[in-house]
Short mmCIF file of C-alpha atoms and ligand atoms in Angstrom, two decimals:
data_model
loop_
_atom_site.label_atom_id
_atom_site.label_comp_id
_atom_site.label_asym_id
_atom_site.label_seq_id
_atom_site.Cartn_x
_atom_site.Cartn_y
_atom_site.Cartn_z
CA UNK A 1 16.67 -12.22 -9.91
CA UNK A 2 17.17 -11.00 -6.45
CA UNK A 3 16.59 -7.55 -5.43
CA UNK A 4 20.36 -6.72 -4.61
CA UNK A 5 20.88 -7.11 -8.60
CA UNK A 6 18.81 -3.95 -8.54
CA UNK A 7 21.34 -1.84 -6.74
CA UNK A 8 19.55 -1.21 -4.05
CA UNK A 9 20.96 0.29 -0.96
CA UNK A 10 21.73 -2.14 2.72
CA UNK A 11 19.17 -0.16 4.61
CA UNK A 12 16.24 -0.89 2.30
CA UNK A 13 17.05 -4.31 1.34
CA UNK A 14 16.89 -5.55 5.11
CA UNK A 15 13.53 -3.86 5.59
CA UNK A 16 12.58 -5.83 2.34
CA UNK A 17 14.02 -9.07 3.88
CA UNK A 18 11.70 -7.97 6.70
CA UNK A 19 8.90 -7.58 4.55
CA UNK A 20 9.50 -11.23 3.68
CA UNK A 21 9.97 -10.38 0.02
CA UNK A 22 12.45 -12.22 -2.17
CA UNK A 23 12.10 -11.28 -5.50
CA UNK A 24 10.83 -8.60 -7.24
CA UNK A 25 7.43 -8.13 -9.13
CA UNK A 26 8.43 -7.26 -12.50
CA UNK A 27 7.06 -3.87 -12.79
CA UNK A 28 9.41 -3.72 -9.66
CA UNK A 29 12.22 -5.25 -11.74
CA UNK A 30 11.53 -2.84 -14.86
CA UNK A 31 10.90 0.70 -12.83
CA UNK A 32 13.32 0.67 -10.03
CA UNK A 33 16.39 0.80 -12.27
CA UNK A 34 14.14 3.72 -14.31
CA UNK A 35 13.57 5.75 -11.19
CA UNK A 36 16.92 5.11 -9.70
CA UNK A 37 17.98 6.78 -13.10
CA UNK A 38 16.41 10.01 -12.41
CA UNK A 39 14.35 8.98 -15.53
CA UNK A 40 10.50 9.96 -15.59
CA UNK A 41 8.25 6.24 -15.98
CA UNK A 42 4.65 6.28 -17.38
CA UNK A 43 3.69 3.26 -15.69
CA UNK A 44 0.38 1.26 -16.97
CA UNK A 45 -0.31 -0.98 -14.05
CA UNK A 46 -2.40 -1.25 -10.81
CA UNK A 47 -2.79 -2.49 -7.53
CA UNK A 48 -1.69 -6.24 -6.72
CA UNK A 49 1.47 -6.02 -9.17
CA UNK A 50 3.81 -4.60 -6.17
CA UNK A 51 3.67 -0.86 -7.82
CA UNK A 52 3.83 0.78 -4.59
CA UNK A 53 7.15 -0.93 -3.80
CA UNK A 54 8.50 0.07 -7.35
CA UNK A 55 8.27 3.98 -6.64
CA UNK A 56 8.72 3.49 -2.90
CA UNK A 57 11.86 1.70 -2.83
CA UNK A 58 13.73 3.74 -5.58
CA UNK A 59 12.41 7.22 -4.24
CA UNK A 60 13.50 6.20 -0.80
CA UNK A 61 17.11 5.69 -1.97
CA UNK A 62 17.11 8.45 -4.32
CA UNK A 63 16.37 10.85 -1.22
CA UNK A 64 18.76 9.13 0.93
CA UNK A 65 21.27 10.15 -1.04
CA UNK A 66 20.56 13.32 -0.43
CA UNK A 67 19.58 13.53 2.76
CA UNK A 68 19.45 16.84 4.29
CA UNK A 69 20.65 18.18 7.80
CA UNK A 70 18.52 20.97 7.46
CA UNK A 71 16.81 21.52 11.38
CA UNK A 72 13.64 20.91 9.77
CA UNK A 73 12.92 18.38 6.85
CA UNK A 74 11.05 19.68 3.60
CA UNK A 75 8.87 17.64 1.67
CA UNK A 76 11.01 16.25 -1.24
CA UNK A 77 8.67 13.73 -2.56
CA UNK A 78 5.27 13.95 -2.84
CA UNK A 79 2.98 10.88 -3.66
CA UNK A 80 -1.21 11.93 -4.72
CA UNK A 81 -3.57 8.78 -4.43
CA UNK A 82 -7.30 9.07 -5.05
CA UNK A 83 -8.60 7.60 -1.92
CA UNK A 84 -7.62 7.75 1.53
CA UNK A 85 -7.54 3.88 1.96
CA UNK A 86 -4.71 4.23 -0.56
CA UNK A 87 -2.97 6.99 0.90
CA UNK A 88 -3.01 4.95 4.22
CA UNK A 89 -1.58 2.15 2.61
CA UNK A 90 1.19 3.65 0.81
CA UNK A 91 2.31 5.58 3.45
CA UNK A 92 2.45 2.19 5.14
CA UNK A 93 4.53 0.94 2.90
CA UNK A 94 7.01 4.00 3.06
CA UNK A 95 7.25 3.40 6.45
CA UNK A 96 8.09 -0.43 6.19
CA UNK A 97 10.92 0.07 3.31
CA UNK A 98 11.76 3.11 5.07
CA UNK A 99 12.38 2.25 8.18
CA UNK A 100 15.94 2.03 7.88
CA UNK A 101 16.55 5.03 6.01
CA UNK A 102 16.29 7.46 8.82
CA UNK A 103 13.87 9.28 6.03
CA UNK A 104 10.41 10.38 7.72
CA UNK A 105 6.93 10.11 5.93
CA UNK A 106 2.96 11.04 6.73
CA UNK A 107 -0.39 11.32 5.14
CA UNK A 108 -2.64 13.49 4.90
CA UNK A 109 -6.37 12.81 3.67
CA UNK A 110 -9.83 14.44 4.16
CA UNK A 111 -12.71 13.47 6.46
CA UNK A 112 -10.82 13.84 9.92
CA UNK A 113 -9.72 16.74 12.13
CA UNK A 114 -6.73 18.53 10.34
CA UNK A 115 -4.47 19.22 13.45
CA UNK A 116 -2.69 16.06 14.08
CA UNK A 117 -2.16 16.45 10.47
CA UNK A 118 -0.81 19.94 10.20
CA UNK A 119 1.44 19.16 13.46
CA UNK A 120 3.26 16.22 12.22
CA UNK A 121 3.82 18.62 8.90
CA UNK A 122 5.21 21.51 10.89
CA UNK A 123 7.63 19.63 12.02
CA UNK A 124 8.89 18.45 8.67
CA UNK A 125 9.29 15.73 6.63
CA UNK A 126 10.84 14.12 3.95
CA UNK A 127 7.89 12.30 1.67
CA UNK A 128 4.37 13.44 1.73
CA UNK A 129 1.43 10.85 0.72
CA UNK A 130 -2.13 12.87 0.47
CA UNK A 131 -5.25 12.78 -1.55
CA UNK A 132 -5.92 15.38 -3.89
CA UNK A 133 -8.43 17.63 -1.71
CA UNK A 134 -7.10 17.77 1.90
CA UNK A 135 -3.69 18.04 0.54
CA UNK A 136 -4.68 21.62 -2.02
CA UNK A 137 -6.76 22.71 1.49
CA UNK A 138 -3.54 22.77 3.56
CA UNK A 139 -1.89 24.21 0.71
CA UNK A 140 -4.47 27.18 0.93
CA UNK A 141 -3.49 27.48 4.41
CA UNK A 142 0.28 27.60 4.02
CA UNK A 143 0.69 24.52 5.76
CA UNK A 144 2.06 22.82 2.42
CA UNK A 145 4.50 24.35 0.08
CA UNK A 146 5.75 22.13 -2.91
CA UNK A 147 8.69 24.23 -3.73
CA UNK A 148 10.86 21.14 -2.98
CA UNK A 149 9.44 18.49 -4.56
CA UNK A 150 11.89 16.52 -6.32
CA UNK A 151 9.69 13.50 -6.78
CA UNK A 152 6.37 13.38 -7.47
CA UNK A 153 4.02 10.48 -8.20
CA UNK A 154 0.51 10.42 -9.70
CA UNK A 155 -1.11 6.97 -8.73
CA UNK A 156 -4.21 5.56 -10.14
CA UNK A 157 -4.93 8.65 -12.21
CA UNK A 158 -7.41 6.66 -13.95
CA UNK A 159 -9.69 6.35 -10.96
CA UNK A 160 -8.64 10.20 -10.39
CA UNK A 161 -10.42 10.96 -13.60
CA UNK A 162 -13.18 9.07 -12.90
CA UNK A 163 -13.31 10.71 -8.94
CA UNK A 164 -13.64 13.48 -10.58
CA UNK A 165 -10.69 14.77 -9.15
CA UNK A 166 -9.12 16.48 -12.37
CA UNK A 167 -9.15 20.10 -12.01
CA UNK A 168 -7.81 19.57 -8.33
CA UNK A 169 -4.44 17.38 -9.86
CA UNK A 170 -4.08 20.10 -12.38
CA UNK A 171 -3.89 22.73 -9.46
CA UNK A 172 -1.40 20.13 -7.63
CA UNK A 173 0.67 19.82 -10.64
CA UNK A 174 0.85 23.76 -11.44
CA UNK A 175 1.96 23.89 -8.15
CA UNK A 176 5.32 21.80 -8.75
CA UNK A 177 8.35 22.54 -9.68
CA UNK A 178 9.15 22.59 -12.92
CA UNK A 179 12.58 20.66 -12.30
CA UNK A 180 11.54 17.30 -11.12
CA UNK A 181 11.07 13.68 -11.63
CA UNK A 182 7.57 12.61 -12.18
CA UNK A 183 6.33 9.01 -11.80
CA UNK A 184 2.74 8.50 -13.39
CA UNK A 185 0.97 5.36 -12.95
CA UNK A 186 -2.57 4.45 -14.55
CA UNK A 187 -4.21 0.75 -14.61
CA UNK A 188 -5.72 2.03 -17.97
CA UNK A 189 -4.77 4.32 -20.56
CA UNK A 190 -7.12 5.76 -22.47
CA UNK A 191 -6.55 8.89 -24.52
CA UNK A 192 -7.21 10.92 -21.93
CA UNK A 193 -4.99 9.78 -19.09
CA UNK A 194 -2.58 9.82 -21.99
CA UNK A 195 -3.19 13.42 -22.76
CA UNK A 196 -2.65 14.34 -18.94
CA UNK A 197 0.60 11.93 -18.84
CA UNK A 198 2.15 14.17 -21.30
CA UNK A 199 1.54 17.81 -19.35
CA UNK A 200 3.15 16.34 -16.49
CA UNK A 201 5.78 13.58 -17.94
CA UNK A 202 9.54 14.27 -19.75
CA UNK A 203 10.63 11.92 -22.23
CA UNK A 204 9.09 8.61 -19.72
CA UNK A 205 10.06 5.53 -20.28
CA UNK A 206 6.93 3.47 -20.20
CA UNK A 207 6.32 -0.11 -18.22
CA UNK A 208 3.06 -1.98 -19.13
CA UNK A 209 2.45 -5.05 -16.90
CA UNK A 210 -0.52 -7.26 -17.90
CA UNK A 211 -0.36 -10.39 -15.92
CA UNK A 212 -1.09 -13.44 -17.68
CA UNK A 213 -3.24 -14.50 -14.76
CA UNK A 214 -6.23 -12.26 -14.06
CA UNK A 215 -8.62 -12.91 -11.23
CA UNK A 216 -11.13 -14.06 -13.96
CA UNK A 217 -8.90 -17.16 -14.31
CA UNK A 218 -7.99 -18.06 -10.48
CA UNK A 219 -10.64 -17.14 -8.70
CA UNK A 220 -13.88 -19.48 -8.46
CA UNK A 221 -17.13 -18.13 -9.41
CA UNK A 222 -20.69 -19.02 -9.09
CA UNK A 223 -23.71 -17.56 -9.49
CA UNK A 224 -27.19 -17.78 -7.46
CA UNK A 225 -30.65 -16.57 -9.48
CA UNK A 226 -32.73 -15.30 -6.71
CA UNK A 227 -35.42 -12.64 -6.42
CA UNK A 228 -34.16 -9.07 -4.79
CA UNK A 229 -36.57 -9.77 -1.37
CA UNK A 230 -34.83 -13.17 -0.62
CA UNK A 231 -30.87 -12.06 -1.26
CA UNK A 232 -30.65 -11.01 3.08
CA UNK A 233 -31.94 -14.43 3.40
CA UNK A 234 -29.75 -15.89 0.96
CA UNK A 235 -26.73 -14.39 2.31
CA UNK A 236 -27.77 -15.21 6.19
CA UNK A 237 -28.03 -19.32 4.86
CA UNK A 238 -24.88 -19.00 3.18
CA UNK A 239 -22.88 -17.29 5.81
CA UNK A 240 -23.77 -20.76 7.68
CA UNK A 241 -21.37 -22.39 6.95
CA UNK A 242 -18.32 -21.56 9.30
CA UNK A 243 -15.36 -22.15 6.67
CA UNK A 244 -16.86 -18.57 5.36
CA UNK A 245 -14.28 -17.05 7.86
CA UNK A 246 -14.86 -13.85 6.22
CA UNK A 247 -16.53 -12.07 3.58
CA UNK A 248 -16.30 -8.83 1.64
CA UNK A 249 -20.14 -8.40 0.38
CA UNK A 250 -20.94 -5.67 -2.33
CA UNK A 251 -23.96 -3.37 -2.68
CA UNK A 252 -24.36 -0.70 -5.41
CA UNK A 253 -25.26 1.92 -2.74
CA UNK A 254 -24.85 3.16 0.79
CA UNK A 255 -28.08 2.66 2.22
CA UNK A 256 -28.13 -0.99 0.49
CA UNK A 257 -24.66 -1.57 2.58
CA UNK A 258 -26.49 -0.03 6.03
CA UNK A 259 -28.98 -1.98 5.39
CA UNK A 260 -27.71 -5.30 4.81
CA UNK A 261 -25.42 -4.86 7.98
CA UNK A 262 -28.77 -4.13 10.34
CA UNK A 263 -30.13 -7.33 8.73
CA UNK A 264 -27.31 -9.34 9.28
CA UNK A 265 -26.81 -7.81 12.82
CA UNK A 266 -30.30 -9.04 13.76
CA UNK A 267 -29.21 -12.83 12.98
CA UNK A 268 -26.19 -12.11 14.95
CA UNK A 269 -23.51 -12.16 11.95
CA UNK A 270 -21.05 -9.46 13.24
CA UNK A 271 -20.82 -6.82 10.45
CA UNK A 272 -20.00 -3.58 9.35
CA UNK A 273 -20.14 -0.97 6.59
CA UNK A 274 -17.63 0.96 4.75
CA UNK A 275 -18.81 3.86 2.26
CA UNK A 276 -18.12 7.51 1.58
CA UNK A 277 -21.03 8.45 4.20
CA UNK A 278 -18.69 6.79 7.14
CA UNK A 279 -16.20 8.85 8.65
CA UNK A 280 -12.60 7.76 8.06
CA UNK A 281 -12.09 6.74 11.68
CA UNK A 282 -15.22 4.54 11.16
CA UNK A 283 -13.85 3.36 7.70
CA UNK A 284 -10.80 2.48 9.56
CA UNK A 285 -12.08 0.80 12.49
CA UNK A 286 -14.06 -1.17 10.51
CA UNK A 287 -11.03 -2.07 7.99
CA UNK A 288 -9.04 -3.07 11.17
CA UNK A 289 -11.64 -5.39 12.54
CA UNK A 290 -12.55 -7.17 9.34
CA UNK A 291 -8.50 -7.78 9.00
CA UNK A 292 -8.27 -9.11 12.27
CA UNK A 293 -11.32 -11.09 11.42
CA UNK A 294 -13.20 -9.74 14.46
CA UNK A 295 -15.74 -8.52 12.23
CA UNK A 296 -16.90 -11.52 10.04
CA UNK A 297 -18.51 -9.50 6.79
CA UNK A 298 -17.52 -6.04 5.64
CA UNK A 299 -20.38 -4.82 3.53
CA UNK A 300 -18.66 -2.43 0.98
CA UNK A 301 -20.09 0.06 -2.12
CA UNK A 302 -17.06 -0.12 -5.15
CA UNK A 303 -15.54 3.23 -4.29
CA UNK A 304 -14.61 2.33 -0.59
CA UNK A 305 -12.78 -0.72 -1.36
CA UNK A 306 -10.96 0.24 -4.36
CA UNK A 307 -7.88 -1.02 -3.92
CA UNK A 308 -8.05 -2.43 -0.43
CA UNK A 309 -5.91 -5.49 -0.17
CA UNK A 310 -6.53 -7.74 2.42
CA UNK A 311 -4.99 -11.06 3.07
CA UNK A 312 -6.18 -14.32 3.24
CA UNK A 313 -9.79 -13.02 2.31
CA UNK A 314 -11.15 -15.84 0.67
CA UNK A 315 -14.84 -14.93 -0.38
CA UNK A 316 -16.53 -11.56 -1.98
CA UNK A 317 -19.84 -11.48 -2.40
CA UNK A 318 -22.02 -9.33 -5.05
CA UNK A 319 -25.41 -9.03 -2.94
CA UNK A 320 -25.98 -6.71 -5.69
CA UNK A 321 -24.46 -6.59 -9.73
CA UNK A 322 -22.94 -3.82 -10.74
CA UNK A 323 -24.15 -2.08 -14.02
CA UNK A 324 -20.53 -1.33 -15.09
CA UNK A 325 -19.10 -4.98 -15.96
CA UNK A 326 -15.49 -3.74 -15.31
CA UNK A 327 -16.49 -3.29 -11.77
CA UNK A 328 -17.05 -7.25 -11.07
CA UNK A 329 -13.84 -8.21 -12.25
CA UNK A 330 -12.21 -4.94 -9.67
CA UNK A 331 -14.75 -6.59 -6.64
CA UNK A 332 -13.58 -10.35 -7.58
CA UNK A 333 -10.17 -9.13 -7.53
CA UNK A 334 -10.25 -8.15 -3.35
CA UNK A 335 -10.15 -12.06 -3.06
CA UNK A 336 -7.49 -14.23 -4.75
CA UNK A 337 -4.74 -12.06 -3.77
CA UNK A 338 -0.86 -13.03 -3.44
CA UNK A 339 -1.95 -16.58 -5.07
CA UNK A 340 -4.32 -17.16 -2.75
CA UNK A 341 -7.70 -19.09 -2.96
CA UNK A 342 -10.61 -17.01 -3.97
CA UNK A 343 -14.25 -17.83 -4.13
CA UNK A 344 -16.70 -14.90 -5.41
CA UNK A 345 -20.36 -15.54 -5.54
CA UNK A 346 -23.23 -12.82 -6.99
CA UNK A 347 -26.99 -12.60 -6.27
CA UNK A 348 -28.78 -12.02 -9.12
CA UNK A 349 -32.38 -10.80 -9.58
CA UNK A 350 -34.27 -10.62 -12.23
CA UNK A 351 -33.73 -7.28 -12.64
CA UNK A 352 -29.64 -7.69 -12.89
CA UNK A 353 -29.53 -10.48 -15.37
CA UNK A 354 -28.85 -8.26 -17.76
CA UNK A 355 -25.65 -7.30 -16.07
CA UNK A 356 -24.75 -10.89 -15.45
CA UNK A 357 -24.65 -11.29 -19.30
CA UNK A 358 -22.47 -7.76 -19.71
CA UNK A 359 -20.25 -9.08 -17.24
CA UNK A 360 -19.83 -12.71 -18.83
CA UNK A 361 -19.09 -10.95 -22.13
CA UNK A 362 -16.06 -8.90 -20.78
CA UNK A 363 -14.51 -12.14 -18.97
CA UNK A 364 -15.15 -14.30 -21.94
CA UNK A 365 -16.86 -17.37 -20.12
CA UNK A 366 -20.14 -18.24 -18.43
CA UNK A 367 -20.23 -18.01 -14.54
CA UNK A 368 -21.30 -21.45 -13.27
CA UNK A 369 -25.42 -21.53 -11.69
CA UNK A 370 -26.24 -22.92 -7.98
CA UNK A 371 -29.19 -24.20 -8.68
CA UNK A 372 -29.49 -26.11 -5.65
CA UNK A 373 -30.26 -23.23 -2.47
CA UNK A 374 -33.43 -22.47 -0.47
CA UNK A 375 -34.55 -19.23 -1.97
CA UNK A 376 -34.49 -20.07 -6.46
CA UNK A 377 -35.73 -16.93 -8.81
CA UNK A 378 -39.83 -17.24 -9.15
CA UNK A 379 -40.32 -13.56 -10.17
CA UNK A 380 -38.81 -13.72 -13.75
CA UNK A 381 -40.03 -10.40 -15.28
CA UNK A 382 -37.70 -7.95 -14.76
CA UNK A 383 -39.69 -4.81 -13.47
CA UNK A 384 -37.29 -1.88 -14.92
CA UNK A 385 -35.72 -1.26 -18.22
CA UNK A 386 -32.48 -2.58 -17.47
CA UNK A 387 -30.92 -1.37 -21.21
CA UNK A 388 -31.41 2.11 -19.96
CA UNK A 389 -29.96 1.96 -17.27
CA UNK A 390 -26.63 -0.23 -18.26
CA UNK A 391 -26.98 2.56 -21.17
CA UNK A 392 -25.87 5.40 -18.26
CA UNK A 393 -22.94 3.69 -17.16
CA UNK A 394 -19.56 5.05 -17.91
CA UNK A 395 -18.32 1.84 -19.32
CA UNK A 396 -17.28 2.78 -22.58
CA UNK A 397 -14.33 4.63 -20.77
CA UNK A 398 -12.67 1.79 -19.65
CA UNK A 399 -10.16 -0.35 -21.25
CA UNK A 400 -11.55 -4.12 -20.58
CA UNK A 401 -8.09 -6.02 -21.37
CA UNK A 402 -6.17 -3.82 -18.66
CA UNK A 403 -9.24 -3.32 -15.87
CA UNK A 404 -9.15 -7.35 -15.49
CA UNK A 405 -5.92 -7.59 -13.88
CA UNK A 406 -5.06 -7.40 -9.89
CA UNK A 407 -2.97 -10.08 -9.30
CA UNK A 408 0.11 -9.88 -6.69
CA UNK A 409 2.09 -12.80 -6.69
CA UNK A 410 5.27 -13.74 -7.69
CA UNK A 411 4.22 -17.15 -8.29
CA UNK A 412 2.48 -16.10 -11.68
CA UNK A 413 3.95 -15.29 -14.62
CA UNK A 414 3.83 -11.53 -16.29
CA UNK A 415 4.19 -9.74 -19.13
CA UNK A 416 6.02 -6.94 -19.28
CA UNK A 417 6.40 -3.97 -22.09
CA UNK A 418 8.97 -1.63 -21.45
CA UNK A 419 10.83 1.49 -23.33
CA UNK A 420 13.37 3.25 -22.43
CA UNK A 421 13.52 7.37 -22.64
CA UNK A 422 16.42 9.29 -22.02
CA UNK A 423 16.58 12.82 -19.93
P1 LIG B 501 0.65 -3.14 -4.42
O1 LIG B 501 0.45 -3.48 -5.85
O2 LIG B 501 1.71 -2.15 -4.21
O3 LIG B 501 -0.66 -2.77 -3.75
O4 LIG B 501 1.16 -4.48 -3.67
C1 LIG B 501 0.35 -5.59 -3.52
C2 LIG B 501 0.86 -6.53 -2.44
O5 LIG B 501 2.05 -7.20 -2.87
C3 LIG B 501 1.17 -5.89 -1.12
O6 LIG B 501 0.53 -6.64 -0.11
C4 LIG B 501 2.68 -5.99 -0.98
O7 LIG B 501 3.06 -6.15 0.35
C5 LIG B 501 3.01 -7.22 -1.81
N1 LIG B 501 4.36 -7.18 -2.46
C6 LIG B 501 4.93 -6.11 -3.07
N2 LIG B 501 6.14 -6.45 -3.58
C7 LIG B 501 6.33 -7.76 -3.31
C8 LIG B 501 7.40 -8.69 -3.59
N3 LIG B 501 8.50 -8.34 -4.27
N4 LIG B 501 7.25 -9.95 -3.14
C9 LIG B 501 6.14 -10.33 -2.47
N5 LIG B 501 5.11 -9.51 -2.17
C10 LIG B 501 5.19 -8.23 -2.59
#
């Protein structure tokens, strides 16, 4: 089905042509028709499926059909994402399908200077895309009113919840209008993402998309036993081999990411870190150059890169396991995208093996041993109790069957649950 069976409007479907798109993702095919309806949509789906384009596109032609002439725009549509990677990239996608539409967009997230910010919102605009804490800051400051929302859109309210970033979308929401349209979209639903659904939501129709695929299934996987001292070393002998164009590598912390980029630095493997300690000029920069591969390894902790999406990256690397198995299959999933090839090795000390069996009981198989490298386990005891630790992690949150997808291409096949509300 192509997308001009979705009634969308001339100015939008060229930019998608542009976009090189042909047909749509089917939570694409199920919510645009929904939104376009003016109908609210509980959406249970995450990054990779082409969700951004299924609000963006409808919400773009809803508002063109209303444009204003008013001298200066007010925000009509408002769009809250959890990190400001996100927020960057959906407001990058407003501008692609947008750019037709004579409809203007920004973003505003925390960490950098607010002025070019509060200047490109003083002159108006039509859709706002912000993070939860910059955007109730200019708020406070009257730079922000949301009197004229029509459309608003809570994405990855999961990972809100788990940001902690409740109390400040309960401030956002009180803030609304209570005559809107509200798009809410979640890549799990557990009963308490369903209990905030319903104090924002009227009558939604719902779209569940669980691709058949997961990463779990395309992407290749191997695993290396080898004691915590020797993993730089490891890494340094693997990164050897040139066809390793790039790599995404994951530590657990932000001094373990420094650190591996100083060590890699000193063998002169171009690399840089992106955590929550980094300003988001830094984070940026550092995005930029590992996309235009002039930075060879990006060393990431799991909150940075949550949902980054990066083409053609072929390898991720977990220099360290996570203690939360959910968060393998999320790291796995930054490679493999669009149906590309995806190769994801972990390091895994004594220490993490543990982990390594959590993890292989969520994705249902056994991750395949290299045996053969220069640097094999010899310290077998693990030193800590690693039962008390995994016993900390928030895992028992998370839905397993949902957290496993992040697959983007139309290529696959999908499965989609939908129900219609009425208004
Ligand atoms: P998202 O889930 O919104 O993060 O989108 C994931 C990726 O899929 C992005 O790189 C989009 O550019 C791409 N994408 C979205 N819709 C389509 C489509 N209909 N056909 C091909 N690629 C798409």
């Amino acid at each position: 089905m192509p997308f001009q069976s979705l009634n969308i409007i001339e100015p939008i479907l060229r930019s998608i042509k542009q976009e090189g798109y042909e047909i749509p993702t089917p939570i694409q095919k199920e919510a645009i028709p929904i939104v376009l309806r003016g109908t609210d949509l509980l959406g249970c789906a995450q990054t990779g499926t082409g969700k951004t384009a299924a609000f963006a596109i409808p919400i773009l032609q809803l508002l063109h059909a209303t444009k204003t002439y008013d001298r200066k725009r007010k925000i009509r549509s408002l769009i809250i994402t959890p990190t400001r990677e996100l927020a960057i990239q959906i407001n990058e996608s407003f501008l692609a399908y947008g750019r037709f539409t004579g409809l203007t967009t920004t973003v505003i997230y925390g960490g950098v200077n607010q002025n070019p910010q509060t200047s490109t919102l003083q002159k108006g605009v039509d859709i706002l895309v912000a993070t939860p804490g910059r955007l109730l800051d200019l708020m406070n400051q009257g730079f922000i009113s949301l009197r004229d929302i029509q459309i608003f859109v809570l994405d990855e309210a999961d990972c809100m919840l788990d940001m902690g970033f409740i109390h400040d979308v309960k401030r956002i929401i009180a803030a609304l209008p209570a005559k809107r349209q509200s798009l809410f979209f979640s890549a799990t639903m557990p009963a308490e993402i369903i209990k905030l659904s319903n104090t924002i939501l009227h009558q939604p129709s719902k779209v569940e998309i669980t691709p058949s695929a997961t990463p779990v299934d395309i992407i290749k996987q191997f695993v290396y036993f080898v004691d915590n001292g020797n993993k730089t070393s490891l890494l340094i002998d693997i990164l050897k081999d040139r066809d390793i164009k790039t790599a995404l590598v994951f530590t657990r912390t932000k001094h373990g990411a420094d650190k591996v980029v100083k060590m890699l630095e000193k063998s002169k493997i171009s690399a840089e870190a992106i955590h929550g300690n980094k300003s988001q000029n830094a984070r940026q920069r550092a995005l930029a150059n590992f996309k235009e591969q002039t930075t060879r390894v990006l060393v990431a902790t799991d909150i940075a890169a949550r949902g980054i999406d990066i083409d053609d990256m072929e390898f991720v690397i977990n220099f360290e396991i996570s203690n939360i198995p959910e968060t393998y299959v999320h790291r796995i999933g930054r490679t493999g995208r669009a149906g590309a090839k995806g190769t994801a090795y972990s390091f895994c000390d004594a220490d993490e093996k543990a982990y390594l069996r959590d993890i292989e009981k969520l994705i249902g198989k056994k991750i395949p041993v290299v045996d053969d490298h220069p640097f094999p386990l010899i310290d077998h005891h693990p030193v800590k109790a690693p039962k008390q630790q995994r016993n900390n992690s928030n895992r028992s949150q998370r839905n397993p069957t949902t957290s496993t997808s992040d697959v983007n291409s139309n290529k696959k096949k999908w499965f989609v649950k939908t129900s219609a509300g009425t208004r």
